[in-house]
Structure formats: C-alpha cells, structure tokens
Amino acid sequence: MSKETLLKSVVIGGVILVSILYLYRGVEASPPPPPHPPPPNPPLPPWYEAPTYGNYPFPDTSYLQGITPPQIWYQVSDLTATNLRDSSQRYSLKSFLLPSEVSYLSYPSDPLELAIIKMYQTTIAVPYVTESIDFWRYPTETLSQGGDCEDTSFLLASIVLNRMSDVWVVGGFFLGDQIYVHAWVVIKLPGKGQFIFETTLDSLPSNYWHEVHNDIIGQFYMPLVYWNNNRIYITDQGYLIFLQNPQISHQLSEKKEAIEEIWRKYG
C-alpha cells in the first residue's frame, strides 16, 4: 500500500470515528422528555385553582389526613384508557360525550336555566345501576339501561352540550363518611358561577343551584380530572386514581347512601 493510500485510509477512518463520537455524544447529551404535559392554556376556572376544602361536618375526619386539593392542572389534547368497556381496546374520554344522540332532550325553546333543570330531571329519572365491574356506557345506553355515576354524568353533560359549551364531566373524590372515587357534572353560567349537578340522586334536590366555590356542598367534591368533548384537564394523580378504579371506587351502594345523606342535609 502506498503512502498516499494509507494516508487517505487514516483520514477517512478518523472522520468516521469523530462522527460516531459526535453522534454518541449528541444522544447522550439529549435532554430527557419533560415529566409532565405543558401547563394548561387557557387558564383554569377559579374554583379549581383555589377550592375551599376543610370544615367537614363529620365527628371523625381523621381519614382525610393526607388528602389535599390538587394544585397543578394540565391541559391535554386527549386521554385514553383501557378497561372502560372491555380490555381489548382503548377508549377516549371524549368519546363518551355524544350531544347529537340526545339533542332531542335539550329543550331548545326553553330559557337556558329552565332547560338545564328539565335536563337534570330527565337524568335523575334514569335508574341507578350498581356494577361489580365498572362498565362505561354511552348516553343512549344509559337512557335504556340505567347507569352509575359516570354514565349518568355523560348523559347529562351530553344533553346540556346541545345548549352551551361550558359544561364538564368531573372525576375525583367524594368526601363522605369515607373517600369514594366519583364522577359528577359542573355547569358554568356566565356571571353566576359554576354549579355542581349530582346525577346519582333518587330525586331532585330542594335547591338545584349549588355553586362549587361558595357552597358547603362543594366541600365534599375534590376534582382530579374534568373534560368535555373539546378539552381535558387533569392532575398528576388524576389518571392513576380516577381511571384505574382503585378498590374504594367499587363500594357503590355505600357511596350512594353517603351522597344521598349529604344532599338531604345540605342540598
């Protein structure tokens, strides 16, 4: 091999070696992916930023130790989970809100607030169904088969979405005689506030309008994830606690009794 050929080989080998080292260094130096999605935009409703929890009217509140309101919320484009209907596929949370299927129940000719009460009454009339294994129903299924907290929340939210956009299904804790995983609906009326609608009651409450930030009823509800057919907001712990259905979420009979008791006292 001539000196010229040997020199070319050394130069080419050096270039290859430097390139490999550079690429390796680049991979090693790449920053890790962010641990969380970006902060929510637009800002969250005020009651999620500063809820008024505490002062629970129970003789023993020791079980609430360590339960603190979520402080950080994230907006995500979509959220899916398995085991909502079967384990063979993933379901988007948004897919359970289907306004067009129940538009005929939205009372389009009535003033909005009166229509909301009528829509709420329609939802309350649906039979409450307890399940040993949770099965999320679509609104038309709930109308014909009955359902539990998330099913009736999907139904009410879907109906109301035909009249307004600021309505949310909320998943989180109901803080009754113990901690229950639960779902409910929040509707925001411009200039009046944001109101909780409990869809598992046997009958309409004496007062329909319970503002979540300034009403004692709001203290029993701790949100972890809330969504409609357009946006989803969730906390760090929201997916693990609400969507994974821990054992406390299966005590449906006890939970319903606790909810009914609170609404009899303060509703």
Coordinates of C-alpha atoms in Angstrom, one line a residue:
M1 CA 0.0 0.0 0.0
S2 CA 1.4 3.4 -1.0
K3 CA 1.9 6.2 1.5
E4 CA -0.9 8.2 -0.3
T5 CA -3.4 5.4 0.0
L6 CA -2.5 4.8 3.7
L7 CA -2.9 8.5 4.4
K8 CA -6.3 8.6 2.8
S9 CA -7.4 5.5 4.8
V10 CA -6.3 7.1 8.1
V11 CA -8.1 10.3 7.3
I12 CA -11.4 8.6 6.3
G13 CA -11.2 6.4 9.4
G14 CA -10.6 9.4 11.6
V15 CA -13.6 11.2 10.1
I16 CA -15.8 8.2 10.7
L17 CA -14.6 7.8 14.3
V18 CA -15.2 11.5 15.0
S19 CA -18.7 11.3 13.5
I20 CA -19.5 8.3 15.7
L21 CA -18.3 10.0 18.8
Y22 CA -20.2 13.2 17.9
L23 CA -23.4 11.3 17.4
Y24 CA -23.0 9.3 20.6
R25 CA -22.3 12.5 22.5
G26 CA -25.4 14.0 21.0
V27 CA -27.6 11.1 22.0
E28 CA -26.1 11.1 25.5
A29 CA -26.5 14.8 25.9
S30 CA -30.1 15.0 24.7
P31 CA -32.4 16.2 27.5
P32 CA -34.9 13.8 28.9
P33 CA -38.5 14.3 27.9
P34 CA -40.5 16.5 30.2
P35 CA -42.2 14.5 33.0
H36 CA -45.5 16.3 32.5
P37 CA -47.5 17.9 29.7
P38 CA -47.3 21.7 29.3
P39 CA -49.2 23.9 31.7
P40 CA -52.9 24.5 30.8
N41 CA -53.8 27.2 28.3
P42 CA -56.2 28.9 28.6
P43 CA -56.3 29.3 32.4
L44 CA -58.4 27.0 34.5
P45 CA -61.7 28.1 36.1
P46 CA -61.0 29.8 39.5
W47 CA -62.6 27.1 41.7
Y48 CA -60.1 24.5 40.5
E49 CA -57.2 26.9 41.4
A50 CA -58.4 27.7 44.9
P51 CA -61.1 25.3 46.1
T52 CA -62.4 25.6 49.6
Y53 CA -61.9 22.3 51.3
G54 CA -62.0 21.6 55.0
N55 CA -64.5 22.2 57.8
Y56 CA -66.2 18.9 57.1
P57 CA -69.3 18.3 59.3
F58 CA -68.3 14.8 60.5
P59 CA -67.4 13.7 64.0
D60 CA -64.3 11.9 62.8
T61 CA -62.3 13.4 60.0
S62 CA -59.0 11.5 60.6
Y63 CA -59.5 9.6 57.3
L64 CA -59.0 12.9 55.5
Q65 CA -55.4 13.3 56.6
G66 CA -53.1 13.5 53.7
I67 CA -55.9 14.3 51.3
T68 CA -55.1 17.8 49.9
P69 CA -56.7 19.6 47.0
P70 CA -54.7 19.3 43.7
Q71 CA -52.6 22.3 42.9
I72 CA -51.3 21.7 39.4
W73 CA -53.6 21.0 36.4
Y74 CA -52.5 20.2 32.9
Q75 CA -54.5 20.5 29.6
V76 CA -54.1 17.5 27.3
S77 CA -55.5 17.1 23.8
D78 CA -56.9 13.7 24.6
L79 CA -56.9 10.9 27.2
T80 CA -57.5 7.2 26.6
A81 CA -57.8 4.2 28.9
T82 CA -58.4 0.5 28.8
N83 CA -61.0 -1.5 30.8
L84 CA -63.7 1.2 30.4
R85 CA -65.9 -1.2 28.4
D86 CA -63.5 -4.1 27.6
S87 CA -59.8 -4.8 27.9
S88 CA -59.2 -5.3 24.2
Q89 CA -59.1 -1.6 23.2
R90 CA -58.5 1.9 24.4
Y91 CA -61.3 4.5 24.7
S92 CA -61.0 8.2 24.6
L93 CA -62.8 10.0 27.4
K94 CA -64.2 12.4 24.9
S95 CA -65.9 9.6 23.0
F96 CA -68.5 9.1 25.8
L97 CA -69.9 12.6 25.2
L98 CA -72.3 12.5 22.3
P99 CA -74.5 15.6 22.2
S100 CA -76.1 14.8 18.8
E101 CA -77.5 11.5 20.0
V102 CA -79.6 13.2 22.8
S103 CA -80.3 16.6 21.2
Y104 CA -84.0 15.9 21.3
L105 CA -83.8 16.1 25.1
S106 CA -82.3 19.6 25.2
Y107 CA -85.5 21.7 25.4
P108 CA -84.3 24.2 22.7
S109 CA -87.3 26.5 23.1
D110 CA -86.9 27.0 26.8
P111 CA -84.8 29.6 28.6
L112 CA -81.4 28.1 29.4
E113 CA -81.7 27.8 33.2
L114 CA -85.2 26.2 33.0
A115 CA -83.9 23.9 30.3
I116 CA -81.0 22.8 32.5
I117 CA -83.4 21.9 35.3
K118 CA -85.5 19.8 32.9
M119 CA -82.4 18.1 31.5
Y120 CA -81.3 17.4 35.1
Q121 CA -84.7 16.0 35.9
T122 CA -84.5 13.7 32.8
T123 CA -81.1 12.4 34.0
I124 CA -82.2 11.8 37.6
A125 CA -85.1 9.7 36.4
V126 CA -82.7 7.2 34.9
P127 CA -82.3 4.1 37.2
Y128 CA -79.1 3.9 39.2
V129 CA -77.2 0.6 38.4
T130 CA -74.5 -0.9 40.6
E131 CA -71.8 -3.0 39.0
S132 CA -69.2 -5.4 40.3
I133 CA -67.0 -4.5 37.3
D134 CA -67.2 -0.9 36.1
F135 CA -68.6 -0.6 32.5
W136 CA -68.8 2.9 31.0
R137 CA -72.0 3.5 28.9
Y138 CA -72.8 5.8 26.1
P139 CA -75.7 8.2 26.7
T140 CA -78.3 6.3 24.7
E141 CA -77.3 3.1 26.5
T142 CA -77.7 4.8 29.9
L143 CA -81.2 6.0 28.8
S144 CA -82.3 2.5 28.1
Q145 CA -80.3 0.5 30.6
G146 CA -79.6 2.9 33.5
G147 CA -76.1 3.6 34.8
D148 CA -73.9 4.7 37.7
C149 CA -72.1 8.0 38.4
E150 CA -70.0 8.3 35.2
D151 CA -72.8 7.0 32.9
T152 CA -75.4 9.5 34.2
S153 CA -72.8 12.3 34.1
F154 CA -72.1 11.5 30.5
L155 CA -75.8 11.6 29.8
L156 CA -76.4 15.0 31.5
A157 CA -73.3 16.6 30.0
S158 CA -74.1 15.3 26.5
I159 CA -77.7 16.8 26.7
V160 CA -76.5 20.2 28.0
L161 CA -73.7 20.5 25.4
N162 CA -76.5 21.0 22.9
R163 CA -77.3 24.3 24.6
M164 CA -73.9 25.5 25.8
S165 CA -70.2 24.6 25.8
D166 CA -69.1 25.3 29.4
V167 CA -70.3 22.0 30.8
W168 CA -67.9 19.4 32.3
V169 CA -67.8 15.8 33.5
V170 CA -65.6 15.8 36.6
G171 CA -63.9 12.8 38.1
G172 CA -62.4 12.7 41.5
F173 CA -63.2 12.1 45.2
F174 CA -66.5 12.4 47.0
L175 CA -65.6 13.0 50.6
G176 CA -68.4 11.5 52.5
D177 CA -68.2 9.2 55.6
Q178 CA -65.1 7.9 53.8
I179 CA -63.3 8.7 50.5
Y180 CA -65.1 7.5 47.3
V181 CA -64.0 7.8 43.7
H182 CA -66.8 9.5 41.9
A183 CA -68.0 11.4 38.8
W184 CA -70.3 14.4 38.6
V185 CA -71.2 17.4 36.3
V186 CA -70.2 21.0 36.6
I187 CA -72.0 23.7 34.6
K188 CA -70.8 27.3 34.4
L189 CA -73.3 30.0 34.0
P190 CA -71.7 33.3 32.9
G191 CA -71.8 35.9 35.7
K192 CA -73.4 33.5 38.2
G193 CA -70.8 30.8 38.9
Q194 CA -70.1 27.1 38.5
F195 CA -72.6 24.7 39.8
I196 CA -72.4 21.0 40.8
F197 CA -75.0 18.6 39.5
E198 CA -75.1 15.3 41.3
T199 CA -76.6 12.8 38.8
T200 CA -76.9 9.8 41.2
L201 CA -79.6 11.2 43.4
D202 CA -83.0 9.5 43.7
S203 CA -84.9 12.8 43.3
L204 CA -84.2 16.4 42.5
P205 CA -82.7 18.3 45.4
S206 CA -84.6 21.1 47.1
N207 CA -82.1 23.6 45.7
Y208 CA -80.9 23.0 42.2
W209 CA -78.1 25.5 42.2
H210 CA -75.0 24.7 44.4
E211 CA -72.1 26.9 43.5
V212 CA -68.9 24.9 43.9
H213 CA -66.8 27.6 45.4
N214 CA -69.2 29.2 47.9
D215 CA -71.5 26.4 48.9
I216 CA -71.0 23.7 51.6
I217 CA -71.9 21.0 49.0
G218 CA -68.8 21.9 47.1
Q219 CA -66.6 20.9 50.0
F220 CA -67.5 17.3 49.5
Y221 CA -66.2 17.2 45.9
M222 CA -62.5 17.1 45.1
P223 CA -61.8 17.1 41.3
L224 CA -58.9 15.2 39.7
V225 CA -59.9 15.2 36.0
Y226 CA -62.5 17.1 34.1
W227 CA -63.4 17.1 30.5
N228 CA -66.0 17.7 27.8
N229 CA -66.0 16.9 24.1
N230 CA -63.5 19.7 23.4
R231 CA -60.9 19.9 26.2
I232 CA -59.5 17.7 29.0
Y233 CA -57.7 18.9 32.2
I234 CA -56.1 16.5 34.6
T235 CA -53.8 16.5 37.7
D236 CA -50.7 14.3 38.1
Q237 CA -52.7 11.8 40.2
G238 CA -55.9 12.0 38.2
Y239 CA -55.2 9.3 35.8
L240 CA -53.9 6.8 38.4
I241 CA -56.7 7.4 40.9
F242 CA -59.8 8.0 38.7
L243 CA -59.2 5.9 35.6
Q244 CA -57.5 3.0 37.3
N245 CA -60.5 2.5 39.6
P246 CA -59.0 1.7 43.0
Q247 CA -60.8 -0.5 45.4
I248 CA -62.6 2.4 47.1
S249 CA -64.5 3.1 43.9
H250 CA -66.3 -0.2 43.9
Q251 CA -68.3 0.4 47.1
L252 CA -71.2 1.7 45.0
S253 CA -74.1 1.1 47.4
E254 CA -72.2 2.7 50.4
K255 CA -71.2 5.6 48.2
K256 CA -74.8 6.2 47.0
E257 CA -76.0 6.2 50.6
A258 CA -73.3 8.7 51.7
I259 CA -74.1 11.0 48.8
E260 CA -77.9 10.9 49.5
E261 CA -77.2 11.7 53.1
I262 CA -75.1 14.7 52.4
W263 CA -77.6 16.1 49.9
R264 CA -80.5 15.5 52.3
K265 CA -78.7 17.6 54.9
Y266 CA -77.2 20.4 52.7
G267 CA -78.9 20.1 49.3

